[in-house]
Amino acid sequence: MTVSIDLLSTAPSSTSFPDRVRRLELSNELQDKILNQQIYSKTAGHLKTGYPLLTRKDEQELATEMLLYRYKFTETVYRSTLFRQAALTVIQNIYLFQNRKIFLKSSAATPELERQEALLLFSCPVKAKGELNLEKTFQHSILARIWNRITSNQQDNYSNRQEFINLQTIVEELNTLRNIYMILCQGLVRKLVTHINSIYRQSISFDDAIQIGEFGIARASYRYHIFSGVRFSTYASKWVFKEIQRQALGDVLLKFPQTLLSDTQKQLKKTVLTFKRSRKK
């Protein structure tokens, strides 16, 4: 299974996962849930699933932390003469990636104007610390490409530079938050996998689908933020299904676009529903 560059890669951490969780300084309730794997049920008397429940409060806290560290990454790159060129190179080539958005929010009317705005920002003299607006936080797809470019650059040895150590620590925190989402969404993934279309079950087993679905949670966790307007479970569901579809169709000889299959499934459901209604009449 191919791992995309958007799953931020780092060297193995010398700090244990519990210590990394404590380093985030989350609320005591959320920290205990992560470290002790406490089991929660949605309503009194509900059968416990064996998996912790990600509550709305947890989602808000984790999304806030994830956005904070994405902003720290952006600001660190912005203030580093060592890494600015990596950001500029990615931004210059952004037109190759289907007009992807660069910042969390932008007042630019078009993707090209946003690209020009980003090039100007990272080319001009650095502002005073704290003056980089939160709205200028990198979208995850841009952040991941910049990180990949920095770590794959063999011409310079960054490993002992303090700037690189600081940036790597931030990425490590992002990955810790990603792992927390994956831990707290185990029940969600199992629930979603039971509803995948039969066409995908022919290619992958139930256990494989669960592992693949966890990659979907990972990708969703990097991108989800407090301005998304929906619950994380809703946001992540499409990523879980998308990842399962992509991997299930990866070994099929005749490949079809996922959108084509999705549209066909929707049309089939409408046809069946119409047929059932006609029979009732």
PDB file of N, CA, C and O in Angstrom, residues 230-261:
ATOM      1  N   VAL A 230     -18.795  21.013  10.669  1.00  0.00           N
ATOM      2  CA  VAL A 230     -19.415  19.713  10.905  1.00  0.00           C
ATOM      3  C   VAL A 230     -18.636  18.982  11.986  1.00  0.00           C
ATOM      4  O   VAL A 230     -17.501  19.346  12.310  1.00  0.00           O
ATOM      5  N   ARG A 231     -19.249  17.920  12.532  1.00  0.00           N
ATOM      6  CA  ARG A 231     -18.553  17.073  13.490  1.00  0.00           C
ATOM      7  C   ARG A 231     -17.411  16.342  12.803  1.00  0.00           C
ATOM      8  O   ARG A 231     -17.465  16.075  11.601  1.00  0.00           O
ATOM      9  N   PHE A 232     -16.386  15.983  13.581  1.00  0.00           N
ATOM     10  CA  PHE A 232     -15.255  15.270  12.998  1.00  0.00           C
ATOM     11  C   PHE A 232     -15.692  13.937  12.408  1.00  0.00           C
ATOM     12  O   PHE A 232     -15.189  13.523  11.354  1.00  0.00           O
ATOM     13  N   SER A 233     -16.624  13.253  13.069  1.00  0.00           N
ATOM     14  CA  SER A 233     -17.087  11.951  12.573  1.00  0.00           C
ATOM     15  C   SER A 233     -17.686  12.080  11.179  1.00  0.00           C
ATOM     16  O   SER A 233     -17.463  11.224  10.308  1.00  0.00           O
ATOM     17  N   THR A 234     -18.424  13.158  10.943  1.00  0.00           N
ATOM     18  CA  THR A 234     -19.016  13.403   9.625  1.00  0.00           C
ATOM     19  C   THR A 234     -17.929  13.720   8.598  1.00  0.00           C
ATOM     20  O   THR A 234     -17.933  13.202   7.476  1.00  0.00           O
ATOM     21  N   TYR A 235     -17.005  14.575   8.998  1.00  0.00           N
ATOM     22  CA  TYR A 235     -15.913  14.982   8.112  1.00  0.00           C
ATOM     23  C   TYR A 235     -15.029  13.789   7.765  1.00  0.00           C
ATOM     24  O   TYR A 235     -14.622  13.606   6.612  1.00  0.00           O
ATOM     25  N   ALA A 236     -14.720  12.972   8.762  1.00  0.00           N
ATOM     26  CA  ALA A 236     -13.788  11.854   8.569  1.00  0.00           C
ATOM     27  C   ALA A 236     -14.401  10.709   7.771  1.00  0.00           C
ATOM     28  O   ALA A 236     -13.670   9.954   7.117  1.00  0.00           O
ATOM     29  N   SER A 237     -15.717  10.578   7.821  1.00  0.00           N
ATOM     30  CA  SER A 237     -16.373   9.445   7.147  1.00  0.00           C
ATOM     31  C   SER A 237     -16.051   9.408   5.661  1.00  0.00           C
ATOM     32  O   SER A 237     -15.756   8.348   5.100  1.00  0.00           O
ATOM     33  N   LYS A 238     -16.085  10.563   5.011  1.00  0.00           N
ATOM     34  CA  LYS A 238     -15.812  10.584   3.567  1.00  0.00           C
ATOM     35  C   LYS A 238     -14.369  10.191   3.280  1.00  0.00           C
ATOM     36  O   LYS A 238     -14.079   9.565   2.253  1.00  0.00           O
ATOM     37  N   TRP A 239     -13.466  10.541   4.196  1.00  0.00           N
ATOM     38  CA  TRP A 239     -12.067  10.172   4.004  1.00  0.00           C
ATOM     39  C   TRP A 239     -11.851   8.676   4.203  1.00  0.00           C
ATOM     40  O   TRP A 239     -11.043   8.056   3.509  1.00  0.00           O
ATOM     41  N   VAL A 240     -12.583   8.098   5.152  1.00  0.00           N
ATOM     42  CA  VAL A 240     -12.492   6.650   5.375  1.00  0.00           C
ATOM     43  C   VAL A 240     -12.983   5.903   4.146  1.00  0.00           C
ATOM     44  O   VAL A 240     -12.308   4.997   3.631  1.00  0.00           O
ATOM     45  N   PHE A 241     -14.159   6.270   3.649  1.00  0.00           N
ATOM     46  CA  PHE A 241     -14.718   5.612   2.473  1.00  0.00           C
ATOM     47  C   PHE A 241     -13.843   5.845   1.236  1.00  0.00           C
ATOM     48  O   PHE A 241     -13.648   4.940   0.422  1.00  0.00           O
ATOM     49  N   LYS A 242     -13.333   7.060   1.116  1.00  0.00           N
ATOM     50  CA  LYS A 242     -12.477   7.388  -0.030  1.00  0.00           C
ATOM     51  C   LYS A 242     -11.218   6.534  -0.031  1.00  0.00           C
ATOM     52  O   LYS A 242     -10.792   6.023  -1.083  1.00  0.00           O
ATOM     53  N   GLU A 243     -10.624   6.352   1.143  1.00  0.00           N
ATOM     54  CA  GLU A 243      -9.397   5.558   1.242  1.00  0.00           C
ATOM     55  C   GLU A 243      -9.676   4.081   0.952  1.00  0.00           C
ATOM     56  O   GLU A 243      -8.895   3.421   0.264  1.00  0.00           O
ATOM     57  N   ILE A 244     -10.798   3.578   1.461  1.00  0.00           N
ATOM     58  CA  ILE A 244     -11.163   2.184   1.200  1.00  0.00           C
ATOM     59  C   ILE A 244     -11.422   1.974  -0.284  1.00  0.00           C
ATOM     60  O   ILE A 244     -10.983   0.987  -0.879  1.00  0.00           O
ATOM     61  N   GLN A 245     -12.128   2.902  -0.912  1.00  0.00           N
ATOM     62  CA  GLN A 245     -12.392   2.807  -2.349  1.00  0.00           C
ATOM     63  C   GLN A 245     -11.092   2.810  -3.149  1.00  0.00           C
ATOM     64  O   GLN A 245     -10.902   1.999  -4.057  1.00  0.00           O
ATOM     65  N   ARG A 246     -10.189   3.724  -2.781  1.00  0.00           N
ATOM     66  CA  ARG A 246      -8.937   3.846  -3.514  1.00  0.00           C
ATOM     67  C   ARG A 246      -8.105   2.576  -3.413  1.00  0.00           C
ATOM     68  O   ARG A 246      -7.570   2.087  -4.423  1.00  0.00           O
ATOM     69  N   GLN A 247      -8.011   2.017  -2.217  1.00  0.00           N
ATOM     70  CA  GLN A 247      -7.197   0.816  -2.028  1.00  0.00           C
ATOM     71  C   GLN A 247      -7.879  -0.423  -2.604  1.00  0.00           C
ATOM     72  O   GLN A 247      -7.222  -1.303  -3.161  1.00  0.00           O
ATOM     73  N   ALA A 248      -9.208  -0.493  -2.478  1.00  0.00           N
ATOM     74  CA  ALA A 248      -9.937  -1.658  -2.989  1.00  0.00           C
ATOM     75  C   ALA A 248      -9.857  -1.747  -4.500  1.00  0.00           C
ATOM     76  O   ALA A 248      -9.802  -2.845  -5.072  1.00  0.00           O
ATOM     77  N   LEU A 249      -9.849  -0.591  -5.160  1.00  0.00           N
ATOM     78  CA  LEU A 249      -9.804  -0.570  -6.620  1.00  0.00           C
ATOM     79  C   LEU A 249      -8.378  -0.584  -7.158  1.00  0.00           C
ATOM     80  O   LEU A 249      -8.173  -0.662  -8.367  1.00  0.00           O
ATOM     81  N   GLY A 250      -7.404  -0.528  -6.229  1.00  0.00           N
ATOM     82  CA  GLY A 250      -6.017  -0.459  -6.661  1.00  0.00           C
ATOM     83  C   GLY A 250      -5.540  -1.695  -7.391  1.00  0.00           C
ATOM     84  O   GLY A 250      -4.683  -1.631  -8.270  1.00  0.00           O
ATOM     85  N   ASP A 251      -6.093  -2.863  -7.048  1.00  0.00           N
ATOM     86  CA  ASP A 251      -5.664  -4.113  -7.663  1.00  0.00           C
ATOM     87  C   ASP A 251      -6.622  -4.609  -8.746  1.00  0.00           C
ATOM     88  O   ASP A 251      -6.488  -5.714  -9.250  1.00  0.00           O
ATOM     89  N   VAL A 252      -7.623  -3.785  -9.066  1.00  0.00           N
ATOM     90  CA  VAL A 252      -8.579  -4.189 -10.095  1.00  0.00           C
ATOM     91  C   VAL A 252      -7.977  -3.936 -11.481  1.00  0.00           C
ATOM     92  O   VAL A 252      -7.398  -2.881 -11.733  1.00  0.00           O
ATOM     93  N   LEU A 253      -8.104  -4.901 -12.385  1.00  0.00           N
ATOM     94  CA  LEU A 253      -7.507  -4.785 -13.707  1.00  0.00           C
ATOM     95  C   LEU A 253      -8.128  -3.639 -14.493  1.00  0.00           C
ATOM     96  O   LEU A 253      -7.454  -2.811 -15.086  1.00  0.00           O
ATOM     97  N   LEU A 254      -9.466  -3.601 -14.500  1.00  0.00           N
ATOM     98  CA  LEU A 254     -10.180  -2.517 -15.176  1.00  0.00           C
ATOM     99  C   LEU A 254     -10.543  -1.478 -14.129  1.00  0.00           C
ATOM    100  O   LEU A 254     -11.399  -1.725 -13.285  1.00  0.00           O
ATOM    101  N   LYS A 255      -9.888  -0.339 -14.155  1.00  0.00           N
ATOM    102  CA  LYS A 255     -10.107   0.671 -13.136  1.00  0.00           C
ATOM    103  C   LYS A 255     -11.099   1.724 -13.607  1.00  0.00           C
ATOM    104  O   LYS A 255     -11.070   2.152 -14.752  1.00  0.00           O
ATOM    105  N   PHE A 256     -11.984   2.088 -12.673  1.00  0.00           N
ATOM    106  CA  PHE A 256     -12.977   3.120 -12.962  1.00  0.00           C
ATOM    107  C   PHE A 256     -12.792   4.267 -11.977  1.00  0.00           C
ATOM    108  O   PHE A 256     -12.399   4.044 -10.828  1.00  0.00           O
ATOM    109  N   PRO A 257     -13.091   5.495 -12.380  1.00  0.00           N
ATOM    110  CA  PRO A 257     -13.010   6.619 -11.446  1.00  0.00           C
ATOM    111  C   PRO A 257     -13.946   6.402 -10.267  1.00  0.00           C
ATOM    112  O   PRO A 257     -15.061   5.895 -10.434  1.00  0.00           O
ATOM    113  N   GLN A 258     -13.507   6.806  -9.062  1.00  0.00           N
ATOM    114  CA  GLN A 258     -14.344   6.638  -7.875  1.00  0.00           C
ATOM    115  C   GLN A 258     -15.649   7.406  -8.005  1.00  0.00           C
ATOM    116  O   GLN A 258     -16.699   6.961  -7.546  1.00  0.00           O
ATOM    117  N   THR A 259     -15.593   8.578  -8.625  1.00  0.00           N
ATOM    118  CA  THR A 259     -16.806   9.384  -8.787  1.00  0.00           C
ATOM    119  C   THR A 259     -17.833   8.664  -9.660  1.00  0.00           C
ATOM    120  O   THR A 259     -19.036   8.741  -9.416  1.00  0.00           O
ATOM    121  N   LEU A 260     -17.341   7.940 -10.678  1.00  0.00           N
ATOM    122  CA  LEU A 260     -18.246   7.199 -11.554  1.00  0.00           C
ATOM    123  C   LEU A 260     -18.956   6.101 -10.785  1.00  0.00           C
ATOM    124  O   LEU A 260     -20.171   5.908 -10.906  1.00  0.00           O
ATOM    125  N   LEU A 261     -18.202   5.388  -9.947  1.00  0.00           N
ATOM    126  CA  LEU A 261     -18.803   4.317  -9.150  1.00  0.00           C
ATOM    127  C   LEU A 261     -19.800   4.886  -8.144  1.00  0.00           C
ATOM    128  O   LEU A 261     -20.873   4.322  -7.927  1.00  0.00           O
TER     129      LEU A 261
END
